[in-house]
Amino acid sequence: MTFSGLRGRTLLAVFGVSAVVLLLAAVLIALPMRAQLLGAIERNLVAEARLAAALLQERQTDGSVPALDGEADEVGGLTSARVTFIAPDGRVVGDSAEDLTALGRLDNHGTRPEVLAARRSGLGVERRFSATVGTDLLYVALAVEHPHVEVVRLALPLTEVDAQFRAVRRSVLAALAAALACALGLAWLSSTLLARRVAAIAAVARRYAAGDFSAPARDPGRDELGMVAYVLDDTARELGRRMTELTQDRARMEAILAGMLEGVVVVNAQGHVILANDAARRMASPDGVTPGQHYIEVLRHPDIGAMLGRALSGQTPDGIEFSPPRDPNRTLVARAAPVATESAPGAVLVLHDITDLRHADRMRRDFVANVSHELRTPLTAIQGYVEALQDDEPPEPGEAARFLEIIARQANRMERLVRDLLRLARLETGQEPVEPSQTDVESVFTDVLTELEGALEAKGQRVVTDVGPAARTLRVDTAKLHDALRNLVENAIAYAPPSTTITLASRRAGGAFVITVGDEGPGIPEADLSRIFERFYRVDKARSRESGGTGLGLSIVKHLVEILGGDVKAENRRAGGALFTVTLPVG
Ligand code: ADP
């Protein structure tokens, strides 16, 4: 235990005060004690002297020295002191402590201070050291009315007084020592209890600081220290409640921000990032966003910087559309607004990725333009030939038949186009429900080839089918699989040269059902492989039109396969020709 701690200091203070009080009390008791004792003895001796004087006066002796000495011995026997009779000339004429023979050798007592005082005022009291006895003596001299004795003197050695005083002092010192020991014990007890309570309160406070707000196990009591503990408890519990609320609010806010597609960046008045969600990190900076960074380091775009600057100065700038320097293919819209809280002013930036929106928009516009174009071409042709037929000078009958044949072909083409467009629209809007059934793949192949028999024969093409042993049946929407395969075989017939072989195969691979359609045609240029599934995308427009294609076939195939839960890809065979692979899930 050190005296710098609360316990040591309390112990020191309580014991120090007790010790000072006890010492003071001891001194105050011991000091006047000797004087009081002496006073009492003195009063006693004076009374005894008066008694001795009275006895002397009462018994009228013959006045001889032996008689007076005998009287002195008798009176001395009655008192506790030595009795001396002094004649008017100062001679000692009787003494209880000396025998008769020694009286003559005694000094003349007439000049002794107490005797002189007795002669003067009737009573003389004197205390002095006696060389004869070797101790302090108390003398009381009393003037008497006696024919032979002028003064009666009583002498009492003060050794007794000192002995009594020493005894009292010993008792006082013993009591003082005992009291000091008790004071030390009490001081230790009270300081220990106090220190223990303060330590308990400190431990609870430390627990609160570490975030554990459970109620303390012990009752802290009702005194001032207990009140401190109660107030601490209440404050800590209130703090804990608010912290829980804050944590929940924060978690809720973080969940909302994390789930947002929009990027959110909050900056403080100095322009340092204090919050950024994942979307903002993805959109704004390849190196991520660290709280504390300046927004200029994060959003390396001058327009965004300027906009945030305006928002920080309290304005609400218009949103801007921009492409991040690191990813120019993306289009973002940024909006900034000031955050108007007095305690933490700043600005919030919201980033919205509209790349897909813009892409969809462009696709829609392209699509409308494409449809218009695709329809206008046959319409213009029909219109021209109809006008020619209606001409004032009608064409030759053979010519007219050719015109009508062209009109019919163009009308057919328009009909096919409209039919494909409607199918695509139905597939895209989910209007074609999937109806799976146990399907025999070989019979689907046979149906497709039977339907396209005429076209195959016209081009002198041959079809080889290869159905793997584990790939005979599949649970799938038969009609949709049939339509997809028919489209692919139609393309193979259209784009591969006459007298070539088309391969139609099925197999199981990696837990999936794989159907391939291969041909020996020119294949598809590598650059176009990823785009041929887009609507109206054709590698060679003239060739496609010539073959009667609408440019929507592969787009329909892709939609059909995706509805069936699979996917389709195009590649070129090493031996030449295109290879389309349809992968479908099993079961
Ligand atoms: P189209 O009606 O023009 O055939 P598709 O969507 O079916 O439209 O095909 C898109 C384009 O993909 C075609 O114009 C053609 O250029 C190319 N293509 C499709 N299948 C083949 C194939 N088997 N061989 C070569 N090119 C093909």
Coordinates of C-alpha atoms and ligand atoms in Angstrom, one line a residue:
M1 CA 0.0 0.0 0.0
T2 CA 1.4 3.4 -1.0
F3 CA 0.4 6.7 0.6
S4 CA -0.3 8.3 -2.8
G5 CA -3.4 6.1 -3.3
L6 CA -6.8 6.9 -2.0
R7 CA -6.6 4.2 0.7
G8 CA -3.2 5.4 1.9
R9 CA -4.2 9.0 1.9
T10 CA -7.4 8.3 3.8
L11 CA -5.6 6.2 6.3
L12 CA -3.0 8.9 6.8
A13 CA -5.6 11.6 7.2
V14 CA -7.9 9.7 9.6
F15 CA -5.0 8.4 11.7
G16 CA -3.1 11.8 11.6
V17 CA -6.2 13.7 12.9
S18 CA -6.9 11.0 15.6
A19 CA -3.2 11.0 16.8
V20 CA -3.1 14.8 17.0
V21 CA -6.3 14.9 19.0
L22 CA -5.2 12.1 21.3
L23 CA -1.8 13.6 21.9
L24 CA -3.4 17.0 22.6
A25 CA -5.8 15.4 25.1
A26 CA -2.9 13.5 26.8
V27 CA -0.9 16.6 27.2
L28 CA -3.9 18.6 28.4
I29 CA -4.6 15.9 31.0
A30 CA -1.0 15.2 32.1
L31 CA 0.3 18.8 32.3
P32 CA -1.9 20.3 35.1
M33 CA -2.0 17.0 37.0
R34 CA 1.2 17.6 39.0
A35 CA 0.2 21.1 39.9
Q36 CA -3.3 19.9 41.0
L37 CA -1.7 17.1 43.1
L38 CA 0.7 19.5 44.7
G39 CA -2.1 22.0 45.5
A40 CA -4.2 19.2 47.1
I41 CA -1.2 18.1 49.2
E42 CA -0.5 21.6 50.2
R43 CA -4.0 22.2 51.3
N44 CA -3.9 19.0 53.3
L45 CA -0.6 20.0 55.0
V46 CA -1.9 23.4 55.9
A47 CA -4.9 21.7 57.5
E48 CA -2.6 19.3 59.4
A49 CA -0.4 22.3 60.5
R50 CA -3.5 24.0 61.9
L51 CA -4.4 20.7 63.7
A52 CA -0.9 20.4 65.1
A53 CA -0.9 24.1 66.2
A54 CA -4.3 23.5 67.9
L55 CA -3.0 20.4 69.7
L56 CA 0.1 22.3 70.9
Q57 CA -1.9 25.2 72.2
E58 CA -4.4 22.9 73.9
R59 CA -1.8 20.9 75.8
Q60 CA 0.1 23.5 77.9
T61 CA 3.4 21.7 78.7
D62 CA 6.0 23.0 81.1
G63 CA 7.9 24.6 78.2
S64 CA 11.1 22.6 78.5
V65 CA 12.7 21.4 75.4
P66 CA 12.3 17.7 76.2
A67 CA 8.6 18.2 76.9
L68 CA 8.2 20.2 73.6
D69 CA 10.1 17.6 71.7
G70 CA 7.9 14.8 73.2
E71 CA 4.9 16.9 72.2
A72 CA 6.4 17.2 68.6
D73 CA 6.9 13.5 68.4
E74 CA 3.3 12.9 69.5
V75 CA 1.8 15.3 67.1
G76 CA 4.1 14.0 64.3
G77 CA 2.8 10.5 64.9
L78 CA -0.7 11.9 64.2
T79 CA 0.2 13.5 60.9
S80 CA 1.9 12.3 57.7
A81 CA 4.6 15.0 57.9
R82 CA 7.6 15.9 60.0
V83 CA 6.6 18.3 62.7
T84 CA 9.0 21.0 64.0
F85 CA 8.4 23.5 66.8
I86 CA 10.5 26.7 66.4
A87 CA 11.0 29.0 69.4
P88 CA 10.7 32.9 68.9
D89 CA 14.6 33.0 68.8
G90 CA 14.7 30.6 65.9
R91 CA 15.9 27.5 67.8
V92 CA 14.3 24.2 67.1
V93 CA 12.6 23.2 70.3
G94 CA 10.9 20.1 69.2
D95 CA 11.1 17.9 66.1
S96 CA 9.3 14.6 65.3
A97 CA 12.1 13.4 63.0
E98 CA 15.1 14.2 65.4
D99 CA 15.7 12.9 68.9
L100 CA 16.3 15.3 71.7
T101 CA 20.1 15.1 71.6
A102 CA 20.2 16.1 67.9
L103 CA 18.1 19.2 68.4
G104 CA 21.0 21.2 69.7
R105 CA 22.9 20.5 66.5
L106 CA 20.2 21.8 64.2
D107 CA 20.6 25.2 62.5
N108 CA 18.7 28.1 63.6
H109 CA 15.4 28.0 61.7
G110 CA 14.5 31.6 62.3
T111 CA 15.7 32.7 58.9
R112 CA 14.0 30.0 56.9
P113 CA 11.7 31.6 54.2
E114 CA 8.6 29.8 55.4
V115 CA 9.3 30.8 59.0
L116 CA 9.8 34.4 58.0
A117 CA 6.5 34.3 56.0
A118 CA 4.7 32.8 59.0
R119 CA 6.0 35.5 61.2
R120 CA 4.9 38.1 58.7
S121 CA 1.5 36.8 57.7
G122 CA 0.7 33.9 60.0
L123 CA 1.3 31.3 57.2
G124 CA 4.3 30.4 55.2
V125 CA 4.4 27.8 52.4
E126 CA 7.6 26.9 50.8
R127 CA 8.8 24.1 48.4
R128 CA 12.5 23.5 48.0
F129 CA 15.2 20.9 47.7
S130 CA 16.5 19.4 51.0
A131 CA 20.1 18.4 50.9
T132 CA 19.5 16.4 54.2
V133 CA 16.8 14.2 52.6
G134 CA 18.0 14.5 49.0
T135 CA 14.6 15.4 47.7
D136 CA 12.0 18.2 47.2
L137 CA 10.2 19.0 50.5
L138 CA 7.0 21.0 51.1
Y139 CA 7.1 23.2 54.1
V140 CA 4.1 24.7 55.8
A141 CA 4.9 27.1 58.7
L142 CA 2.1 28.5 61.0
A143 CA 2.5 31.1 63.6
V144 CA 1.0 30.0 67.0
E145 CA -0.2 31.6 70.2
H146 CA 2.2 29.8 72.6
P147 CA 4.6 31.0 75.2
H148 CA 7.6 28.9 74.0
V149 CA 6.9 28.1 70.4
E150 CA 6.4 30.8 67.8
V151 CA 6.1 28.8 64.7
V152 CA 4.9 25.2 64.0
R153 CA 6.3 23.8 60.8
L154 CA 5.2 20.7 58.9
A155 CA 7.6 19.2 56.2
L156 CA 6.5 16.6 53.7
P157 CA 8.8 15.0 51.2
L158 CA 7.4 15.2 47.6
T159 CA 8.8 11.8 46.6
E160 CA 5.3 10.5 47.0
V161 CA 3.9 13.2 44.7
D162 CA 6.4 12.3 42.0
A163 CA 5.6 8.6 42.4
Q164 CA 1.9 9.3 42.0
F165 CA 2.5 11.7 39.1
R166 CA 4.7 9.0 37.4
A167 CA 2.0 6.4 37.9
V168 CA -0.6 8.8 36.4
R169 CA 1.7 9.6 33.5
R170 CA 2.3 5.9 32.8
S171 CA -1.5 5.3 32.7
V172 CA -2.0 8.2 30.4
L173 CA 0.8 7.0 28.1
A174 CA -0.6 3.5 28.1
A175 CA -4.1 4.8 27.4
L176 CA -2.6 7.0 24.6
A177 CA -0.8 4.1 23.1
A178 CA -4.0 2.0 23.2
A179 CA -6.1 4.8 21.7
L180 CA -3.5 5.4 19.0
A181 CA -3.6 1.7 18.1
C182 CA -7.4 1.8 18.0
A183 CA -7.3 4.9 15.9
L184 CA -4.9 3.2 13.5
G185 CA -7.1 0.1 13.3
L186 CA -10.2 2.3 12.7
A187 CA -8.4 4.4 10.1
W188 CA -7.2 1.2 8.3
L189 CA -10.8 -0.2 8.4
S190 CA -12.5 2.9 7.2
S191 CA -9.8 3.6 4.5
T192 CA -10.0 -0.1 3.3
L193 CA -13.8 0.0 3.1
L194 CA -13.8 3.4 1.3
A195 CA -11.1 2.3 -1.1
R196 CA -12.9 -1.0 -1.8
R197 CA -16.1 0.8 -2.7
V198 CA -14.3 3.4 -4.8
A199 CA -12.5 0.5 -6.5
A200 CA -15.8 -1.3 -7.2
I201 CA -17.3 1.9 -8.7
A202 CA -14.1 2.3 -10.8
A203 CA -14.4 -1.3 -12.0
V204 CA -18.0 -0.7 -13.0
A205 CA -17.0 2.5 -14.8
R206 CA -14.2 0.6 -16.6
R207 CA -16.8 -2.1 -17.6
Y208 CA -19.1 0.6 -19.0
A209 CA -16.2 2.1 -20.9
A210 CA -15.5 -1.3 -22.5
G211 CA -19.1 -1.4 -23.7
D212 CA -20.6 -3.8 -21.2
F213 CA -23.7 -2.0 -19.8
S214 CA -25.1 -4.8 -17.7
A215 CA -26.3 -3.8 -14.2
P216 CA -23.6 -4.1 -11.4
A217 CA -24.1 -7.1 -9.1
R218 CA -23.8 -5.2 -5.8
D219 CA -26.0 -2.5 -4.3
P220 CA -23.7 0.6 -3.9
G221 CA -25.5 1.9 -0.8
R222 CA -27.4 5.1 -0.2
D223 CA -24.6 7.5 0.9
E224 CA -22.8 10.1 -1.2
L225 CA -20.6 7.5 -2.8
G226 CA -23.6 5.3 -3.5
M227 CA -25.3 8.3 -5.1
V228 CA -22.2 8.8 -7.3
A229 CA -22.4 5.1 -8.3
Y230 CA -26.2 5.4 -9.0
V231 CA -25.7 8.5 -11.2
L232 CA -22.9 6.7 -13.0
D233 CA -25.1 3.7 -13.6
D234 CA -28.0 5.8 -14.9
T235 CA -25.7 7.8 -17.2
A236 CA -24.0 4.7 -18.5
R237 CA -27.2 2.9 -19.1
E238 CA -28.6 5.9 -20.9
L239 CA -25.4 6.1 -22.9
G240 CA -25.6 2.4 -23.7
R241 CA -29.2 2.7 -24.8
R242 CA -28.3 5.6 -27.1
M243 CA -25.2 3.7 -28.4
T244 CA -27.4 0.7 -29.2
E245 CA -29.8 2.9 -31.0
L246 CA -27.0 4.6 -32.9
T247 CA -25.4 1.2 -33.8
Q248 CA -28.8 0.0 -35.1
D249 CA -29.4 3.2 -37.0
R250 CA -25.9 2.9 -38.5
A251 CA -26.3 -0.8 -39.4
R252 CA -29.7 0.0 -41.0
M253 CA -28.2 2.9 -42.9
E254 CA -25.2 0.8 -44.0
A255 CA -27.5 -2.0 -45.2
I256 CA -29.6 0.5 -47.1
L257 CA -26.5 2.1 -48.7
A258 CA -24.9 -1.3 -49.4
G259 CA -28.1 -2.4 -51.1
M260 CA -28.4 0.7 -53.3
L261 CA -27.5 0.6 -56.9
E262 CA -26.7 4.2 -56.8
G263 CA -23.3 5.3 -55.5
V264 CA -23.4 7.6 -52.5
V265 CA -20.5 9.7 -51.3
V266 CA -20.8 12.1 -48.4
V267 CA -18.1 14.7 -47.9
N268 CA -17.5 17.1 -45.0
A269 CA -17.1 20.9 -45.2
Q270 CA -13.4 20.4 -46.0
G271 CA -14.2 18.1 -48.9
H272 CA -13.0 14.9 -47.2
V273 CA -14.9 11.7 -47.8
I274 CA -16.7 10.6 -44.6
L275 CA -18.9 7.9 -46.2
A276 CA -19.0 6.0 -49.5
N277 CA -21.0 2.9 -50.3
D278 CA -19.9 0.0 -52.4
A279 CA -21.6 1.2 -55.5
A280 CA -19.7 4.5 -55.3
R281 CA -16.5 2.7 -54.8
R282 CA -17.1 0.6 -57.9
M283 CA -18.1 3.6 -60.0
A284 CA -15.9 6.3 -58.8
S285 CA -12.4 5.1 -58.3
P286 CA -10.4 2.0 -59.3
D287 CA -8.4 2.2 -56.1
G288 CA -11.4 2.3 -53.9
V289 CA -12.5 5.1 -51.6
T290 CA -10.9 5.5 -48.2
P291 CA -12.7 7.8 -45.7
G292 CA -10.6 10.9 -45.1
Q293 CA -9.5 11.2 -48.7
H294 CA -10.2 14.5 -50.5
Y295 CA -13.0 14.2 -53.1
I296 CA -10.7 15.4 -55.8
E297 CA -8.4 12.4 -55.3
V298 CA -11.4 10.1 -55.5
L299 CA -13.5 11.6 -58.3
R300 CA -11.0 12.5 -60.9
H301 CA -13.3 14.4 -63.1
P302 CA -13.2 18.2 -63.3
D303 CA -17.0 18.6 -63.7
I304 CA -17.8 16.5 -60.7
G305 CA -15.3 18.4 -58.6
A306 CA -16.8 21.7 -59.7
M307 CA -20.3 20.4 -58.9
L308 CA -19.3 19.2 -55.4
G309 CA -17.6 22.5 -54.8
R310 CA -20.9 24.3 -55.6
A311 CA -22.9 21.9 -53.3
L312 CA -20.4 22.6 -50.5
S313 CA -21.0 26.3 -50.9
G314 CA -24.7 25.7 -50.3
Q315 CA -26.0 25.6 -53.9
T316 CA -27.9 22.8 -55.5
P317 CA -26.3 22.3 -58.9
D318 CA -28.0 20.5 -61.8
G319 CA -27.1 16.9 -62.4
I320 CA -24.5 16.1 -65.0
E321 CA -24.0 13.1 -67.2
F322 CA -20.4 11.9 -67.7
S323 CA -18.2 8.9 -68.4
P324 CA -15.6 8.0 -65.8
P325 CA -12.1 8.5 -67.2
R326 CA -11.1 4.9 -66.4
D327 CA -14.2 3.4 -68.1
P328 CA -15.3 5.6 -71.0
N329 CA -17.9 3.0 -72.1
R330 CA -20.0 3.7 -69.0
T331 CA -22.4 6.6 -68.6
L332 CA -23.0 8.0 -65.2
V333 CA -25.3 10.7 -63.9
A334 CA -24.1 12.6 -60.9
R335 CA -26.2 14.8 -58.6
A336 CA -24.9 16.8 -55.7
A337 CA -26.7 18.5 -52.8
P338 CA -25.6 20.3 -49.7
V339 CA -26.1 18.5 -46.4
A340 CA -27.5 21.2 -44.2
T341 CA -26.8 20.1 -40.6
E342 CA -25.4 22.7 -38.3
S343 CA -23.1 20.2 -36.5
A344 CA -21.6 18.6 -39.7
P345 CA -22.1 20.6 -42.8
G346 CA -21.0 19.0 -46.1
A347 CA -22.4 17.6 -49.3
V348 CA -23.7 14.4 -50.7
L349 CA -23.0 13.1 -54.2
V350 CA -25.2 10.5 -55.8
L351 CA -23.9 8.6 -58.8
H352 CA -26.4 6.7 -61.0
D353 CA -25.1 4.3 -63.6
I354 CA -27.3 4.7 -66.7
T355 CA -25.1 2.7 -69.1
D356 CA -27.7 0.0 -69.4
L357 CA -30.5 2.5 -69.7
R358 CA -28.7 4.3 -72.5
H359 CA -27.8 1.0 -74.1
A360 CA -31.5 -0.1 -74.0
D361 CA -32.5 3.2 -75.4
R362 CA -30.1 3.0 -78.2
M363 CA -31.2 -0.6 -78.9
R364 CA -34.9 0.5 -79.0
R365 CA -34.1 3.3 -81.4
D366 CA -32.0 1.0 -83.5
F367 CA -34.7 -1.6 -83.5
V368 CA -37.5 0.8 -84.5
A369 CA -35.2 2.1 -87.3
N370 CA -34.4 -1.5 -88.4
V371 CA -38.0 -2.6 -88.4
S372 CA -39.0 0.5 -90.4
H373 CA -36.2 -0.2 -92.8
E374 CA -36.9 -3.9 -93.1
L375 CA -40.6 -3.2 -93.8
R376 CA -40.0 -0.3 -96.1
T377 CA -37.8 -2.3 -98.5
P378 CA -40.5 -4.9 -99.5
L379 CA -43.2 -2.2 -99.3
T380 CA -41.4 0.0 -101.7
A381 CA -40.9 -2.9 -104.1
I382 CA -44.6 -3.9 -103.8
Q383 CA -45.6 -0.3 -104.3
G384 CA -43.4 0.1 -107.5
Y385 CA -44.7 -3.1 -109.1
V386 CA -48.3 -2.4 -108.3
E387 CA -47.9 1.1 -109.9
A388 CA -46.3 -0.5 -112.9
L389 CA -49.3 -2.9 -113.2
Q390 CA -51.7 0.0 -112.9
D391 CA -49.9 2.0 -115.5
D392 CA -51.8 3.3 -118.5
E393 CA -49.7 1.1 -120.7
P394 CA -50.1 -2.3 -119.0
P395 CA -47.0 -4.5 -119.3
E396 CA -46.8 -7.6 -121.4
P397 CA -48.7 -10.6 -119.8
G398 CA -45.4 -12.4 -119.2
E399 CA -44.0 -9.3 -117.6
A400 CA -47.1 -8.9 -115.5
A401 CA -46.8 -12.4 -114.2
R402 CA -43.2 -11.7 -113.1
F403 CA -44.3 -8.5 -111.4
L404 CA -47.0 -10.4 -109.5
E405 CA -44.5 -13.0 -108.5
I406 CA -42.2 -10.4 -107.1
I407 CA -45.1 -8.7 -105.2
A408 CA -46.1 -12.1 -103.7
R409 CA -42.4 -12.8 -102.6
Q410 CA -42.1 -9.4 -101.0
A411 CA -45.5 -9.8 -99.3
N412 CA -44.3 -13.2 -98.0
R413 CA -41.1 -11.6 -96.7
M414 CA -43.1 -8.9 -94.9
E415 CA -45.3 -11.6 -93.4
R416 CA -42.3 -13.6 -92.2
L417 CA -40.8 -10.4 -90.7
V418 CA -44.0 -9.5 -88.9
R419 CA -44.4 -13.2 -87.7
D420 CA -40.8 -13.2 -86.4
L421 CA -41.3 -9.8 -84.7
L422 CA -44.4 -11.0 -83.0
R423 CA -42.7 -14.2 -81.8
L424 CA -39.8 -12.2 -80.4
A425 CA -42.2 -9.8 -78.7
R426 CA -44.1 -12.8 -77.1
L427 CA -40.8 -14.4 -76.0
E428 CA -39.5 -11.2 -74.5
T429 CA -42.6 -10.4 -72.6
G430 CA -42.9 -14.0 -71.2
Q431 CA -46.1 -14.7 -73.0
E432 CA -44.9 -18.2 -74.1
P433 CA -45.2 -20.5 -71.1
V434 CA -42.7 -23.3 -70.9
E435 CA -44.4 -26.7 -71.0
P436 CA -41.8 -29.4 -70.4
S437 CA -42.4 -33.1 -71.3
Q438 CA -40.3 -36.2 -71.8
T439 CA -38.8 -35.5 -75.3
D440 CA -37.2 -38.0 -77.7
V441 CA -34.4 -36.0 -79.2
E442 CA -34.1 -38.2 -82.3
S443 CA -37.8 -37.6 -83.2
V444 CA -37.3 -33.8 -82.8
F445 CA -34.4 -34.1 -85.3
T446 CA -36.5 -36.2 -87.6
D447 CA -39.4 -33.7 -87.5
V448 CA -37.1 -30.7 -88.2
L449 CA -35.5 -32.5 -91.1
T450 CA -38.8 -33.7 -92.5
E451 CA -40.1 -30.1 -92.5
L452 CA -37.0 -28.9 -94.2
E453 CA -36.7 -31.8 -96.7
G454 CA -37.6 -29.6 -99.7
A455 CA -34.9 -27.0 -99.0
L456 CA -32.3 -29.7 -98.3
E457 CA -33.1 -31.5 -101.6
A458 CA -33.1 -28.1 -103.5
K459 CA -29.5 -27.6 -102.4
G460 CA -28.5 -31.2 -102.5
Q461 CA -27.4 -31.1 -98.9
R462 CA -27.1 -34.2 -96.7
V463 CA -27.7 -34.4 -92.9
V464 CA -25.9 -36.7 -90.5
T465 CA -27.5 -37.2 -87.1
D466 CA -25.6 -38.5 -84.1
V467 CA -27.6 -39.2 -80.9
G468 CA -25.3 -40.2 -78.0
P469 CA -26.4 -43.2 -76.0
A470 CA -26.9 -41.1 -72.8
A471 CA -28.5 -38.2 -74.8
R472 CA -31.6 -39.8 -76.3
T473 CA -34.3 -38.3 -74.1
L474 CA -34.7 -35.0 -72.2
R475 CA -37.4 -33.3 -70.2
V476 CA -37.9 -30.1 -72.1
D477 CA -40.5 -28.0 -73.9
T478 CA -40.5 -30.0 -77.1
A479 CA -42.0 -27.3 -79.4
K480 CA -39.5 -24.7 -78.3
L481 CA -36.6 -27.0 -78.8
H482 CA -37.9 -27.9 -82.2
D483 CA -38.3 -24.2 -83.2
A484 CA -34.8 -23.4 -82.1
L485 CA -33.2 -26.4 -83.9
R486 CA -35.3 -25.7 -87.0
N487 CA -33.9 -22.1 -87.1
L488 CA -30.4 -23.3 -86.8
V489 CA -30.8 -26.0 -89.5
E490 CA -32.5 -23.4 -91.8
N491 CA -29.5 -21.2 -91.4
A492 CA -27.1 -24.1 -92.1
I493 CA -29.0 -24.9 -95.3
A494 CA -29.1 -21.2 -96.3
Y495 CA -25.4 -20.3 -95.7
A496 CA -23.6 -23.6 -96.5
P497 CA -22.9 -24.3 -100.2
P498 CA -24.9 -27.0 -102.1
S499 CA -24.0 -30.6 -101.7
T500 CA -22.4 -30.2 -98.3
T501 CA -23.1 -32.1 -95.1
I502 CA -24.9 -30.8 -92.1
T503 CA -24.3 -32.5 -88.7
L504 CA -27.0 -32.7 -86.0
A505 CA -25.7 -34.3 -82.8
S506 CA -26.7 -34.7 -79.1
R507 CA -24.5 -35.8 -76.2
R508 CA -24.2 -35.5 -72.4
A509 CA -21.3 -33.4 -71.2
G510 CA -20.5 -32.1 -67.7
G511 CA -23.9 -32.8 -66.4
A512 CA -25.6 -31.0 -69.2
F513 CA -27.4 -31.9 -72.4
V514 CA -25.6 -30.6 -75.5
I515 CA -27.0 -30.4 -79.0
T516 CA -24.9 -29.1 -81.9
V517 CA -25.7 -28.0 -85.4
G518 CA -22.6 -27.9 -87.7
D519 CA -22.2 -27.2 -91.4
E520 CA -19.5 -27.0 -94.0
G521 CA -20.2 -23.4 -95.0
P522 CA -18.1 -20.2 -94.8
G523 CA -18.5 -20.0 -91.0
I524 CA -18.8 -16.6 -89.2
P525 CA -16.0 -14.0 -89.0
E526 CA -14.5 -14.0 -85.5
A527 CA -15.4 -10.3 -84.9
D528 CA -19.1 -11.1 -85.6
L529 CA -19.4 -14.2 -83.4
S530 CA -20.6 -12.3 -80.3
R531 CA -23.0 -10.1 -82.2
I532 CA -24.9 -12.5 -84.5
F533 CA -27.5 -13.2 -81.8
E534 CA -28.6 -9.5 -81.8
R535 CA -31.8 -8.5 -83.6
F536 CA -31.2 -7.7 -87.3
Y537 CA -27.5 -8.3 -87.1
R538 CA -26.3 -9.9 -90.2
V539 CA -22.8 -10.6 -91.4
D540 CA -23.7 -10.1 -95.0
K541 CA -27.0 -8.2 -95.4
A542 CA -27.5 -8.9 -99.1
R543 CA -26.8 -12.6 -98.7
S544 CA -29.2 -12.8 -95.8
R545 CA -32.0 -11.1 -97.7
E546 CA -31.4 -13.2 -100.8
S547 CA -31.7 -16.3 -98.6
G548 CA -35.0 -14.9 -97.3
G549 CA -33.7 -14.3 -93.8
T550 CA -35.3 -11.7 -91.5
G551 CA -32.2 -11.1 -89.4
L552 CA -34.3 -12.2 -86.3
G553 CA -33.7 -16.0 -86.5
L554 CA -30.8 -16.3 -84.1
S555 CA -32.3 -13.8 -81.8
I556 CA -35.4 -16.0 -81.5
V557 CA -33.1 -19.1 -81.0
K558 CA -31.3 -17.3 -78.1
H559 CA -34.6 -16.3 -76.4
L560 CA -36.0 -19.9 -76.8
V561 CA -32.9 -21.5 -75.4
E562 CA -32.7 -19.1 -72.5
I563 CA -36.4 -19.7 -71.7
L564 CA -35.5 -23.4 -71.5
G565 CA -32.8 -22.6 -68.9
G566 CA -29.9 -23.2 -71.3
D567 CA -27.6 -21.2 -73.5
V568 CA -26.4 -21.1 -77.1
K569 CA -23.1 -20.2 -78.6
A570 CA -21.6 -19.9 -82.0
E571 CA -18.1 -20.8 -83.1
N572 CA -16.2 -21.9 -86.2
R573 CA -15.2 -25.5 -86.8
R574 CA -11.6 -26.2 -87.3
A575 CA -12.3 -28.0 -90.6
G576 CA -14.4 -25.0 -91.7
G577 CA -18.1 -24.1 -91.3
A578 CA -20.1 -22.8 -88.4
L579 CA -20.9 -24.8 -85.3
F580 CA -23.9 -23.8 -83.0
T581 CA -24.0 -25.4 -79.6
V582 CA -27.1 -25.5 -77.5
T583 CA -26.5 -26.5 -73.8
L584 CA -29.6 -27.4 -71.8
P585 CA -30.0 -28.4 -68.2
V586 CA -30.8 -32.0 -67.5
G587 CA -34.1 -32.8 -65.7
Ligands
ADP1 P1 -30.9 -14.3 -91.0 O1 -32.3 -14.2 -91.1 O2 -30.2 -13.2 -91.7 O3 -30.3 -15.6 -91.2 P2 -30.2 -14.9 -88.3 O4 -30.4 -14.2 -87.1 O5 -30.7 -16.2 -88.4 O6 -30.6 -14.0 -89.4 O7 -28.6 -14.9 -88.5 C1 -27.9 -13.8 -88.3 C2 -26.6 -13.8 -89.2 O8 -25.7 -14.8 -88.8 C3 -26.9 -14.1 -90.6 O9 -27.2 -13.0 -91.4 C4 -25.6 -14.7 -91.1 O10 -24.7 -13.7 -91.5 C5 -25.0 -15.3 -89.8 N1 -25.2 -16.8 -89.8 C6 -26.2 -17.5 -89.2 N2 -26.1 -18.8 -89.3 C7 -25.0 -19.0 -90.1 C8 -24.3 -20.1 -90.6 N3 -24.7 -21.4 -90.4 N4 -23.2 -19.9 -91.4 C9 -22.7 -18.7 -91.6 N5 -23.3 -17.6 -91.1 C10 -24.4 -17.7 -90.4

